[in-house]
């Protein structure tokens, strides 16, 4: 079947429309079919939908992890002993130190939940400051693009925010003393060859890992079932990706 001049002209108009839409996202060098997502929604819709997705993921993560026993009751995120101490745990338990190990584990997880509870302002700031270029990168990214954006924008400032909270929690609960006592005993038996960071660092990093993991889970739910979110905007944007 031959291609007419009218068909060629129509295709060119569609292509120009797509490229124009892509340009609004800073992606004019990317070639997509005219039926692709760029033709399905505006840059305003995309930015609003991404902010809604970010906000939903952040709210669920903070509410879930910041709840009482939010870490302890979740096998996926429960914070265990630092690796060197964990390896020494069987011997320490045999020495009658099992209760101290349990207290240490509980205290670390409660410290993490207290820290995560304070994450909302920084996460919301990252949402508000999302640029058109950020939105384009998320739309063109993989299944974890929203989560990666959050991690890139907030992990460092959240680390600074979490550490004082974790420090106060550990001191208040005497966890640092428990750790030093247990670690000292393990070292005397040659079971520790170095602690590999402070207890505070261990808890802070694990708390952040958990925060971004839960945000990632929410992102996957939105991408896999945008209709299930009950949001027409999320359905419109994520349903077209």
JSON list of C-alpha atoms in Angstrom, two decimals:
[
{"chain": "A", "resi": 1, "resn": "UNK", "atom": "CA", "xyz": [0.00, 0.00, 0.00]},
{"chain": "A", "resi": 2, "resn": "UNK", "atom": "CA", "xyz": [1.55, 3.34, -1.03]},
{"chain": "A", "resi": 3, "resn": "UNK", "atom": "CA", "xyz": [2.35, 6.22, 1.29]},
{"chain": "A", "resi": 4, "resn": "UNK", "atom": "CA", "xyz": [0.65, 9.45, 0.23]},
{"chain": "A", "resi": 5, "resn": "UNK", "atom": "CA", "xyz": [1.92, 12.97, 0.73]},
{"chain": "A", "resi": 6, "resn": "UNK", "atom": "CA", "xyz": [-0.98, 13.56, 3.11]},
{"chain": "A", "resi": 7, "resn": "UNK", "atom": "CA", "xyz": [0.05, 10.57, 5.24]},
{"chain": "A", "resi": 8, "resn": "UNK", "atom": "CA", "xyz": [3.63, 11.76, 5.40]},
{"chain": "A", "resi": 9, "resn": "UNK", "atom": "CA", "xyz": [2.49, 15.23, 6.38]},
{"chain": "A", "resi": 10, "resn": "UNK", "atom": "CA", "xyz": [0.21, 13.81, 9.08]},
{"chain": "A", "resi": 11, "resn": "UNK", "atom": "CA", "xyz": [3.00, 11.65, 10.51]},
{"chain": "A", "resi": 12, "resn": "UNK", "atom": "CA", "xyz": [5.36, 14.62, 10.57]},
{"chain": "A", "resi": 13, "resn": "UNK", "atom": "CA", "xyz": [2.80, 16.69, 12.47]},
{"chain": "A", "resi": 14, "resn": "UNK", "atom": "CA", "xyz": [2.41, 13.89, 15.03]},
{"chain": "A", "resi": 15, "resn": "UNK", "atom": "CA", "xyz": [6.17, 13.54, 15.41]},
{"chain": "A", "resi": 16, "resn": "UNK", "atom": "CA", "xyz": [6.58, 17.29, 15.90]},
{"chain": "A", "resi": 17, "resn": "UNK", "atom": "CA", "xyz": [3.86, 17.17, 18.56]},
{"chain": "A", "resi": 18, "resn": "UNK", "atom": "CA", "xyz": [5.63, 14.38, 20.42]},
{"chain": "A", "resi": 19, "resn": "UNK", "atom": "CA", "xyz": [9.01, 16.07, 20.23]},
{"chain": "A", "resi": 20, "resn": "UNK", "atom": "CA", "xyz": [7.47, 19.30, 21.47]},
{"chain": "A", "resi": 21, "resn": "UNK", "atom": "CA", "xyz": [5.99, 17.50, 24.46]},
{"chain": "A", "resi": 22, "resn": "UNK", "atom": "CA", "xyz": [9.31, 15.81, 25.14]},
{"chain": "A", "resi": 23, "resn": "UNK", "atom": "CA", "xyz": [11.05, 19.14, 24.95]},
{"chain": "A", "resi": 24, "resn": "UNK", "atom": "CA", "xyz": [8.91, 20.33, 27.84]},
{"chain": "A", "resi": 25, "resn": "UNK", "atom": "CA", "xyz": [10.59, 17.62, 29.88]},
{"chain": "A", "resi": 26, "resn": "UNK", "atom": "CA", "xyz": [14.07, 18.41, 28.65]},
{"chain": "A", "resi": 27, "resn": "UNK", "atom": "CA", "xyz": [14.09, 15.23, 26.57]},
{"chain": "A", "resi": 28, "resn": "UNK", "atom": "CA", "xyz": [13.98, 16.53, 23.01]},
{"chain": "A", "resi": 29, "resn": "UNK", "atom": "CA", "xyz": [16.78, 14.19, 21.95]},
{"chain": "A", "resi": 30, "resn": "UNK", "atom": "CA", "xyz": [14.71, 11.10, 22.75]},
{"chain": "A", "resi": 31, "resn": "UNK", "atom": "CA", "xyz": [12.65, 9.59, 19.93]},
{"chain": "A", "resi": 32, "resn": "UNK", "atom": "CA", "xyz": [9.37, 7.97, 20.95]},
{"chain": "A", "resi": 33, "resn": "UNK", "atom": "CA", "xyz": [6.35, 6.76, 18.97]},
{"chain": "A", "resi": 34, "resn": "UNK", "atom": "CA", "xyz": [3.53, 9.27, 18.56]},
{"chain": "A", "resi": 35, "resn": "UNK", "atom": "CA", "xyz": [1.33, 6.97, 20.64]},
{"chain": "A", "resi": 36, "resn": "UNK", "atom": "CA", "xyz": [3.81, 6.98, 23.56]},
{"chain": "A", "resi": 37, "resn": "UNK", "atom": "CA", "xyz": [3.43, 8.56, 26.97]},
{"chain": "A", "resi": 38, "resn": "UNK", "atom": "CA", "xyz": [4.51, 12.00, 25.78]},
{"chain": "A", "resi": 39, "resn": "UNK", "atom": "CA", "xyz": [1.27, 12.32, 23.83]},
{"chain": "A", "resi": 40, "resn": "UNK", "atom": "CA", "xyz": [-0.88, 11.01, 26.69]},
{"chain": "A", "resi": 41, "resn": "UNK", "atom": "CA", "xyz": [-0.45, 13.76, 29.29]},
{"chain": "A", "resi": 42, "resn": "UNK", "atom": "CA", "xyz": [1.00, 17.21, 29.84]},
{"chain": "A", "resi": 43, "resn": "UNK", "atom": "CA", "xyz": [4.15, 18.11, 31.71]},
{"chain": "A", "resi": 44, "resn": "UNK", "atom": "CA", "xyz": [1.91, 19.66, 34.38]},
{"chain": "A", "resi": 45, "resn": "UNK", "atom": "CA", "xyz": [0.05, 16.36, 34.80]},
{"chain": "A", "resi": 46, "resn": "UNK", "atom": "CA", "xyz": [3.31, 14.42, 34.95]},
{"chain": "A", "resi": 47, "resn": "UNK", "atom": "CA", "xyz": [4.88, 16.66, 37.59]},
{"chain": "A", "resi": 48, "resn": "UNK", "atom": "CA", "xyz": [1.71, 16.63, 39.70]},
{"chain": "A", "resi": 49, "resn": "UNK", "atom": "CA", "xyz": [1.40, 12.84, 39.45]},
{"chain": "A", "resi": 50, "resn": "UNK", "atom": "CA", "xyz": [5.03, 12.28, 40.39]},
{"chain": "A", "resi": 51, "resn": "UNK", "atom": "CA", "xyz": [4.68, 14.58, 43.38]},
{"chain": "A", "resi": 52, "resn": "UNK", "atom": "CA", "xyz": [1.59, 12.64, 44.43]},
{"chain": "A", "resi": 53, "resn": "UNK", "atom": "CA", "xyz": [3.47, 9.35, 44.07]},
{"chain": "A", "resi": 54, "resn": "UNK", "atom": "CA", "xyz": [6.41, 10.68, 46.06]},
{"chain": "A", "resi": 55, "resn": "UNK", "atom": "CA", "xyz": [4.12, 12.00, 48.77]},
{"chain": "A", "resi": 56, "resn": "UNK", "atom": "CA", "xyz": [2.21, 8.73, 48.98]},
{"chain": "A", "resi": 57, "resn": "UNK", "atom": "CA", "xyz": [5.38, 6.66, 49.25]},
{"chain": "A", "resi": 58, "resn": "UNK", "atom": "CA", "xyz": [6.89, 8.96, 51.86]},
{"chain": "A", "resi": 59, "resn": "UNK", "atom": "CA", "xyz": [3.73, 9.06, 53.97]},
{"chain": "A", "resi": 60, "resn": "UNK", "atom": "CA", "xyz": [3.32, 5.27, 53.99]},
{"chain": "A", "resi": 61, "resn": "UNK", "atom": "CA", "xyz": [7.00, 4.69, 54.80]},
{"chain": "A", "resi": 62, "resn": "UNK", "atom": "CA", "xyz": [7.16, 7.19, 57.66]},
{"chain": "A", "resi": 63, "resn": "UNK", "atom": "CA", "xyz": [3.82, 6.12, 59.14]},
{"chain": "A", "resi": 64, "resn": "UNK", "atom": "CA", "xyz": [4.64, 2.43, 58.91]},
{"chain": "A", "resi": 65, "resn": "UNK", "atom": "CA", "xyz": [8.22, 2.53, 60.18]},
{"chain": "A", "resi": 66, "resn": "UNK", "atom": "CA", "xyz": [7.65, 5.32, 62.70]},
{"chain": "A", "resi": 67, "resn": "UNK", "atom": "CA", "xyz": [4.84, 3.43, 64.42]},
{"chain": "A", "resi": 68, "resn": "UNK", "atom": "CA", "xyz": [5.45, 1.66, 67.72]},
{"chain": "A", "resi": 69, "resn": "UNK", "atom": "CA", "xyz": [7.49, -1.46, 66.92]},
{"chain": "A", "resi": 70, "resn": "UNK", "atom": "CA", "xyz": [7.51, -0.43, 63.26]},
{"chain": "A", "resi": 71, "resn": "UNK", "atom": "CA", "xyz": [10.94, -2.00, 62.85]},
{"chain": "A", "resi": 72, "resn": "UNK", "atom": "CA", "xyz": [10.77, -4.82, 65.38]},
{"chain": "A", "resi": 73, "resn": "UNK", "atom": "CA", "xyz": [7.55, -6.29, 63.99]},
{"chain": "A", "resi": 74, "resn": "UNK", "atom": "CA", "xyz": [8.69, -6.20, 60.36]},
{"chain": "A", "resi": 75, "resn": "UNK", "atom": "CA", "xyz": [11.06, -9.00, 59.39]},
{"chain": "A", "resi": 76, "resn": "UNK", "atom": "CA", "xyz": [12.13, -7.10, 56.27]},
{"chain": "A", "resi": 77, "resn": "UNK", "atom": "CA", "xyz": [13.50, -4.11, 58.15]},
{"chain": "A", "resi": 78, "resn": "UNK", "atom": "CA", "xyz": [14.21, -5.32, 61.69]},
{"chain": "A", "resi": 79, "resn": "UNK", "atom": "CA", "xyz": [17.69, -4.12, 62.62]},
{"chain": "A", "resi": 80, "resn": "UNK", "atom": "CA", "xyz": [19.97, -6.87, 63.80]},
{"chain": "A", "resi": 81, "resn": "UNK", "atom": "CA", "xyz": [23.23, -6.69, 65.69]},
{"chain": "A", "resi": 82, "resn": "UNK", "atom": "CA", "xyz": [26.28, -5.22, 63.95]},
{"chain": "A", "resi": 83, "resn": "UNK", "atom": "CA", "xyz": [27.95, -7.99, 61.96]},
{"chain": "A", "resi": 84, "resn": "UNK", "atom": "CA", "xyz": [30.98, -8.56, 64.24]},
{"chain": "A", "resi": 85, "resn": "UNK", "atom": "CA", "xyz": [28.79, -8.72, 67.33]},
{"chain": "A", "resi": 86, "resn": "UNK", "atom": "CA", "xyz": [26.26, -10.93, 65.58]},
{"chain": "A", "resi": 87, "resn": "UNK", "atom": "CA", "xyz": [29.01, -13.46, 64.86]},
{"chain": "A", "resi": 88, "resn": "UNK", "atom": "CA", "xyz": [29.97, -13.40, 68.52]},
{"chain": "A", "resi": 89, "resn": "UNK", "atom": "CA", "xyz": [26.35, -13.76, 69.71]},
{"chain": "A", "resi": 90, "resn": "UNK", "atom": "CA", "xyz": [26.32, -17.57, 70.20]},
{"chain": "A", "resi": 91, "resn": "UNK", "atom": "CA", "xyz": [29.29, -17.44, 72.54]},
{"chain": "A", "resi": 92, "resn": "UNK", "atom": "CA", "xyz": [27.91, -14.43, 74.41]},
{"chain": "A", "resi": 93, "resn": "UNK", "atom": "CA", "xyz": [24.56, -16.18, 74.83]},
{"chain": "A", "resi": 94, "resn": "UNK", "atom": "CA", "xyz": [26.34, -19.23, 76.20]},
{"chain": "A", "resi": 95, "resn": "UNK", "atom": "CA", "xyz": [27.95, -16.89, 78.72]},
{"chain": "A", "resi": 96, "resn": "UNK", "atom": "CA", "xyz": [24.53, -15.74, 79.92]},
{"chain": "A", "resi": 97, "resn": "UNK", "atom": "CA", "xyz": [24.45, -12.49, 77.95]},
{"chain": "A", "resi": 98, "resn": "UNK", "atom": "CA", "xyz": [21.36, -13.33, 75.89]},
{"chain": "A", "resi": 99, "resn": "UNK", "atom": "CA", "xyz": [19.15, -10.82, 77.70]},
{"chain": "A", "resi": 100, "resn": "UNK", "atom": "CA", "xyz": [21.61, -8.02, 77.03]},
{"chain": "A", "resi": 101, "resn": "UNK", "atom": "CA", "xyz": [21.69, -8.90, 73.35]},
{"chain": "A", "resi": 102, "resn": "UNK", "atom": "CA", "xyz": [17.88, -8.80, 73.26]},
{"chain": "A", "resi": 103, "resn": "UNK", "atom": "CA", "xyz": [17.82, -5.41, 75.00]},
{"chain": "A", "resi": 104, "resn": "UNK", "atom": "CA", "xyz": [20.36, -4.10, 72.53]},
{"chain": "A", "resi": 105, "resn": "UNK", "atom": "CA", "xyz": [18.33, -5.27, 69.53]},
{"chain": "A", "resi": 106, "resn": "UNK", "atom": "CA", "xyz": [15.10, -3.78, 70.87]},
{"chain": "A", "resi": 107, "resn": "UNK", "atom": "CA", "xyz": [16.76, -0.47, 71.71]},
{"chain": "A", "resi": 108, "resn": "UNK", "atom": "CA", "xyz": [18.34, -0.12, 68.27]},
{"chain": "A", "resi": 109, "resn": "UNK", "atom": "CA", "xyz": [15.01, -0.70, 66.55]},
{"chain": "A", "resi": 110, "resn": "UNK", "atom": "CA", "xyz": [13.17, 1.78, 68.77]},
{"chain": "A", "resi": 111, "resn": "UNK", "atom": "CA", "xyz": [15.89, 4.35, 68.07]},
{"chain": "A", "resi": 112, "resn": "UNK", "atom": "CA", "xyz": [15.37, 3.82, 64.32]},
{"chain": "A", "resi": 113, "resn": "UNK", "atom": "CA", "xyz": [11.60, 4.29, 64.54]},
{"chain": "A", "resi": 114, "resn": "UNK", "atom": "CA", "xyz": [12.05, 7.54, 66.46]},
{"chain": "A", "resi": 115, "resn": "UNK", "atom": "CA", "xyz": [14.48, 8.84, 63.83]},
{"chain": "A", "resi": 116, "resn": "UNK", "atom": "CA", "xyz": [12.27, 7.89, 60.87]},
{"chain": "A", "resi": 117, "resn": "UNK", "atom": "CA", "xyz": [9.32, 9.68, 62.46]},
{"chain": "A", "resi": 118, "resn": "UNK", "atom": "CA", "xyz": [11.16, 12.97, 61.84]},
{"chain": "A", "resi": 119, "resn": "UNK", "atom": "CA", "xyz": [11.80, 12.37, 58.12]},
{"chain": "A", "resi": 120, "resn": "UNK", "atom": "CA", "xyz": [8.62, 13.97, 56.74]},
{"chain": "A", "resi": 121, "resn": "UNK", "atom": "CA", "xyz": [9.85, 17.61, 56.42]},
{"chain": "A", "resi": 122, "resn": "UNK", "atom": "CA", "xyz": [12.95, 16.70, 54.39]},
{"chain": "A", "resi": 123, "resn": "UNK", "atom": "CA", "xyz": [11.02, 14.29, 52.19]},
{"chain": "A", "resi": 124, "resn": "UNK", "atom": "CA", "xyz": [8.36, 16.93, 51.53]},
{"chain": "A", "resi": 125, "resn": "UNK", "atom": "CA", "xyz": [11.03, 19.48, 50.69]},
{"chain": "A", "resi": 126, "resn": "UNK", "atom": "CA", "xyz": [12.44, 17.08, 48.08]},
{"chain": "A", "resi": 127, "resn": "UNK", "atom": "CA", "xyz": [8.94, 16.72, 46.62]},
{"chain": "A", "resi": 128, "resn": "UNK", "atom": "CA", "xyz": [8.36, 20.47, 46.46]},
{"chain": "A", "resi": 129, "resn": "UNK", "atom": "CA", "xyz": [11.76, 21.09, 44.88]},
{"chain": "A", "resi": 130, "resn": "UNK", "atom": "CA", "xyz": [11.35, 18.50, 42.12]},
{"chain": "A", "resi": 131, "resn": "UNK", "atom": "CA", "xyz": [12.21, 20.15, 38.80]},
{"chain": "A", "resi": 132, "resn": "UNK", "atom": "CA", "xyz": [10.93, 19.44, 35.29]},
{"chain": "A", "resi": 133, "resn": "UNK", "atom": "CA", "xyz": [14.26, 17.72, 34.59]},
{"chain": "A", "resi": 134, "resn": "UNK", "atom": "CA", "xyz": [13.82, 15.57, 37.69]},
{"chain": "A", "resi": 135, "resn": "UNK", "atom": "CA", "xyz": [10.34, 14.60, 36.50]},
{"chain": "A", "resi": 136, "resn": "UNK", "atom": "CA", "xyz": [11.69, 13.67, 33.09]},
{"chain": "A", "resi": 137, "resn": "UNK", "atom": "CA", "xyz": [14.38, 11.48, 34.63]},
{"chain": "A", "resi": 138, "resn": "UNK", "atom": "CA", "xyz": [11.83, 9.68, 36.77]},
{"chain": "A", "resi": 139, "resn": "UNK", "atom": "CA", "xyz": [9.49, 9.06, 33.84]},
{"chain": "A", "resi": 140, "resn": "UNK", "atom": "CA", "xyz": [12.35, 7.70, 31.76]},
{"chain": "A", "resi": 141, "resn": "UNK", "atom": "CA", "xyz": [13.79, 5.72, 34.67]},
{"chain": "A", "resi": 142, "resn": "UNK", "atom": "CA", "xyz": [13.19, 2.19, 35.85]},
{"chain": "A", "resi": 143, "resn": "UNK", "atom": "CA", "xyz": [10.73, 0.79, 38.36]},
{"chain": "A", "resi": 144, "resn": "UNK", "atom": "CA", "xyz": [12.64, 2.39, 41.26]},
{"chain": "A", "resi": 145, "resn": "UNK", "atom": "CA", "xyz": [13.18, 5.83, 39.71]},
{"chain": "A", "resi": 146, "resn": "UNK", "atom": "CA", "xyz": [10.98, 7.61, 42.28]},
{"chain": "A", "resi": 147, "resn": "UNK", "atom": "CA", "xyz": [12.83, 5.94, 45.15]},
{"chain": "A", "resi": 148, "resn": "UNK", "atom": "CA", "xyz": [16.22, 6.67, 43.60]},
{"chain": "A", "resi": 149, "resn": "UNK", "atom": "CA", "xyz": [15.25, 10.35, 43.32]},
{"chain": "A", "resi": 150, "resn": "UNK", "atom": "CA", "xyz": [14.35, 10.42, 47.01]},
{"chain": "A", "resi": 151, "resn": "UNK", "atom": "CA", "xyz": [17.58, 8.69, 48.00]},
{"chain": "A", "resi": 152, "resn": "UNK", "atom": "CA", "xyz": [19.69, 11.00, 45.86]},
{"chain": "A", "resi": 153, "resn": "UNK", "atom": "CA", "xyz": [18.07, 14.14, 47.24]},
{"chain": "A", "resi": 154, "resn": "UNK", "atom": "CA", "xyz": [17.57, 13.19, 50.88]},
{"chain": "A", "resi": 155, "resn": "UNK", "atom": "CA", "xyz": [19.91, 10.43, 52.08]},
{"chain": "A", "resi": 156, "resn": "UNK", "atom": "CA", "xyz": [22.75, 12.76, 53.07]},
{"chain": "A", "resi": 157, "resn": "UNK", "atom": "CA", "xyz": [20.60, 15.36, 54.89]},
{"chain": "A", "resi": 158, "resn": "UNK", "atom": "CA", "xyz": [18.54, 12.61, 56.51]},
{"chain": "A", "resi": 159, "resn": "UNK", "atom": "CA", "xyz": [21.74, 11.00, 57.79]},
{"chain": "A", "resi": 160, "resn": "UNK", "atom": "CA", "xyz": [22.65, 14.27, 59.49]},
{"chain": "A", "resi": 161, "resn": "UNK", "atom": "CA", "xyz": [19.14, 14.54, 60.89]},
{"chain": "A", "resi": 162, "resn": "UNK", "atom": "CA", "xyz": [18.90, 10.93, 62.08]},
{"chain": "A", "resi": 163, "resn": "UNK", "atom": "CA", "xyz": [22.24, 10.69, 63.87]},
{"chain": "A", "resi": 164, "resn": "UNK", "atom": "CA", "xyz": [21.52, 13.09, 66.77]},
{"chain": "A", "resi": 165, "resn": "UNK", "atom": "CA", "xyz": [18.13, 11.41, 67.28]},
{"chain": "A", "resi": 166, "resn": "UNK", "atom": "CA", "xyz": [19.72, 7.97, 67.27]},
{"chain": "A", "resi": 167, "resn": "UNK", "atom": "CA", "xyz": [22.47, 9.16, 69.61]},
{"chain": "A", "resi": 168, "resn": "UNK", "atom": "CA", "xyz": [19.95, 10.55, 72.11]},
{"chain": "A", "resi": 169, "resn": "UNK", "atom": "CA", "xyz": [17.83, 7.41, 71.90]},
{"chain": "A", "resi": 170, "resn": "UNK", "atom": "CA", "xyz": [20.79, 5.13, 72.43]},
{"chain": "A", "resi": 171, "resn": "UNK", "atom": "CA", "xyz": [22.10, 7.16, 75.34]},
{"chain": "A", "resi": 172, "resn": "UNK", "atom": "CA", "xyz": [18.66, 7.37, 76.92]},
{"chain": "A", "resi": 173, "resn": "UNK", "atom": "CA", "xyz": [18.24, 3.61, 76.64]},
{"chain": "A", "resi": 174, "resn": "UNK", "atom": "CA", "xyz": [21.82, 2.89, 77.68]},
{"chain": "A", "resi": 175, "resn": "UNK", "atom": "CA", "xyz": [22.35, 0.99, 74.44]},
{"chain": "A", "resi": 176, "resn": "UNK", "atom": "CA", "xyz": [25.81, 2.40, 73.88]},
{"chain": "A", "resi": 177, "resn": "UNK", "atom": "CA", "xyz": [26.89, 1.08, 77.26]},
{"chain": "A", "resi": 178, "resn": "UNK", "atom": "CA", "xyz": [25.39, -2.34, 76.44]},
{"chain": "A", "resi": 179, "resn": "UNK", "atom": "CA", "xyz": [27.21, -2.41, 73.13]},
{"chain": "A", "resi": 180, "resn": "UNK", "atom": "CA", "xyz": [30.56, -1.40, 74.57]},
{"chain": "A", "resi": 181, "resn": "UNK", "atom": "CA", "xyz": [30.21, -3.95, 77.34]},
{"chain": "A", "resi": 182, "resn": "UNK", "atom": "CA", "xyz": [29.31, -6.78, 74.97]},
{"chain": "A", "resi": 183, "resn": "UNK", "atom": "CA", "xyz": [31.87, -5.77, 72.35]},
{"chain": "A", "resi": 184, "resn": "UNK", "atom": "CA", "xyz": [34.57, -5.55, 75.00]},
{"chain": "A", "resi": 185, "resn": "UNK", "atom": "CA", "xyz": [33.83, -9.07, 76.23]},
{"chain": "A", "resi": 186, "resn": "UNK", "atom": "CA", "xyz": [33.81, -10.41, 72.67]},
{"chain": "A", "resi": 187, "resn": "UNK", "atom": "CA", "xyz": [37.15, -8.75, 71.92]},
{"chain": "A", "resi": 188, "resn": "UNK", "atom": "CA", "xyz": [38.75, -10.32, 74.97]},
{"chain": "A", "resi": 189, "resn": "UNK", "atom": "CA", "xyz": [37.86, -13.72, 73.56]},
{"chain": "A", "resi": 190, "resn": "UNK", "atom": "CA", "xyz": [39.24, -12.79, 70.15]},
{"chain": "A", "resi": 191, "resn": "UNK", "atom": "CA", "xyz": [35.78, -12.80, 68.55]},
{"chain": "A", "resi": 192, "resn": "UNK", "atom": "CA", "xyz": [35.92, -9.24, 67.21]},
{"chain": "A", "resi": 193, "resn": "UNK", "atom": "CA", "xyz": [38.57, -8.03, 64.82]},
{"chain": "A", "resi": 194, "resn": "UNK", "atom": "CA", "xyz": [37.23, -4.48, 64.66]},
{"chain": "A", "resi": 195, "resn": "UNK", "atom": "CA", "xyz": [33.73, -3.05, 64.99]},
{"chain": "A", "resi": 196, "resn": "UNK", "atom": "CA", "xyz": [33.45, -1.50, 61.51]},
{"chain": "A", "resi": 197, "resn": "UNK", "atom": "CA", "xyz": [31.72, 1.71, 62.58]},
{"chain": "A", "resi": 198, "resn": "UNK", "atom": "CA", "xyz": [29.83, 2.90, 65.60]},
{"chain": "A", "resi": 199, "resn": "UNK", "atom": "CA", "xyz": [26.54, 1.55, 66.81]},
{"chain": "A", "resi": 200, "resn": "UNK", "atom": "CA", "xyz": [24.99, 4.88, 65.86]},
{"chain": "A", "resi": 201, "resn": "UNK", "atom": "CA", "xyz": [26.23, 4.54, 62.27]},
{"chain": "A", "resi": 202, "resn": "UNK", "atom": "CA", "xyz": [24.85, 1.01, 62.08]},
{"chain": "A", "resi": 203, "resn": "UNK", "atom": "CA", "xyz": [21.38, 2.05, 63.24]},
{"chain": "A", "resi": 204, "resn": "UNK", "atom": "CA", "xyz": [21.27, 5.20, 61.10]},
{"chain": "A", "resi": 205, "resn": "UNK", "atom": "CA", "xyz": [22.24, 3.39, 57.89]},
{"chain": "A", "resi": 206, "resn": "UNK", "atom": "CA", "xyz": [19.80, 0.54, 58.51]},
{"chain": "A", "resi": 207, "resn": "UNK", "atom": "CA", "xyz": [16.99, 3.01, 59.26]},
{"chain": "A", "resi": 208, "resn": "UNK", "atom": "CA", "xyz": [17.63, 4.83, 55.98]},
{"chain": "A", "resi": 209, "resn": "UNK", "atom": "CA", "xyz": [17.83, 1.57, 54.03]},
{"chain": "A", "resi": 210, "resn": "UNK", "atom": "CA", "xyz": [14.44, 0.60, 55.47]},
{"chain": "A", "resi": 211, "resn": "UNK", "atom": "CA", "xyz": [12.89, 3.98, 54.68]},
{"chain": "A", "resi": 212, "resn": "UNK", "atom": "CA", "xyz": [13.87, 3.81, 51.02]},
{"chain": "A", "resi": 213, "resn": "UNK", "atom": "CA", "xyz": [12.92, 0.14, 50.78]},
{"chain": "A", "resi": 214, "resn": "UNK", "atom": "CA", "xyz": [9.35, 0.85, 51.89]},
{"chain": "A", "resi": 215, "resn": "UNK", "atom": "CA", "xyz": [9.12, 3.86, 49.57]},
{"chain": "A", "resi": 216, "resn": "UNK", "atom": "CA", "xyz": [10.28, 1.55, 46.78]},
{"chain": "A", "resi": 217, "resn": "UNK", "atom": "CA", "xyz": [7.56, -0.97, 47.60]},
{"chain": "A", "resi": 218, "resn": "UNK", "atom": "CA", "xyz": [4.92, 1.76, 47.37]},
{"chain": "A", "resi": 219, "resn": "UNK", "atom": "CA", "xyz": [6.35, 2.95, 44.06]},
{"chain": "A", "resi": 220, "resn": "UNK", "atom": "CA", "xyz": [6.10, -0.55, 42.59]},
{"chain": "A", "resi": 221, "resn": "UNK", "atom": "CA", "xyz": [2.47, -0.80, 43.72]},
{"chain": "A", "resi": 222, "resn": "UNK", "atom": "CA", "xyz": [1.63, 2.47, 41.99]},
{"chain": "A", "resi": 223, "resn": "UNK", "atom": "CA", "xyz": [3.40, 1.47, 38.77]},
{"chain": "A", "resi": 224, "resn": "UNK", "atom": "CA", "xyz": [1.85, -2.00, 38.69]},
{"chain": "A", "resi": 225, "resn": "UNK", "atom": "CA", "xyz": [-1.69, -0.90, 39.59]},
{"chain": "A", "resi": 226, "resn": "UNK", "atom": "CA", "xyz": [-2.22, 2.86, 39.14]},
{"chain": "A", "resi": 227, "resn": "UNK", "atom": "CA", "xyz": [-5.98, 2.30, 39.03]},
{"chain": "A", "resi": 228, "resn": "UNK", "atom": "CA", "xyz": [-5.83, 0.80, 42.52]},
{"chain": "A", "resi": 229, "resn": "UNK", "atom": "CA", "xyz": [-4.54, 4.07, 43.96]},
{"chain": "A", "resi": 230, "resn": "UNK", "atom": "CA", "xyz": [-7.95, 5.65, 43.44]},
{"chain": "A", "resi": 231, "resn": "UNK", "atom": "CA", "xyz": [-6.28, 8.69, 41.86]},
{"chain": "A", "resi": 232, "resn": "UNK", "atom": "CA", "xyz": [-7.37, 9.68, 38.36]},
{"chain": "A", "resi": 233, "resn": "UNK", "atom": "CA", "xyz": [-4.13, 11.60, 37.89]},
{"chain": "A", "resi": 234, "resn": "UNK", "atom": "CA", "xyz": [-1.89, 8.69, 38.89]},
{"chain": "A", "resi": 235, "resn": "UNK", "atom": "CA", "xyz": [-3.94, 6.42, 36.65]},
{"chain": "A", "resi": 236, "resn": "UNK", "atom": "CA", "xyz": [-3.56, 8.84, 33.74]},
{"chain": "A", "resi": 237, "resn": "UNK", "atom": "CA", "xyz": [0.21, 9.21, 34.03]},
{"chain": "A", "resi": 238, "resn": "UNK", "atom": "CA", "xyz": [1.43, 5.86, 35.35]},
{"chain": "A", "resi": 239, "resn": "UNK", "atom": "CA", "xyz": [-1.14, 3.97, 33.31]},
{"chain": "A", "resi": 240, "resn": "UNK", "atom": "CA", "xyz": [0.45, 5.40, 30.15]},
{"chain": "A", "resi": 241, "resn": "UNK", "atom": "CA", "xyz": [4.03, 4.42, 31.02]}
]
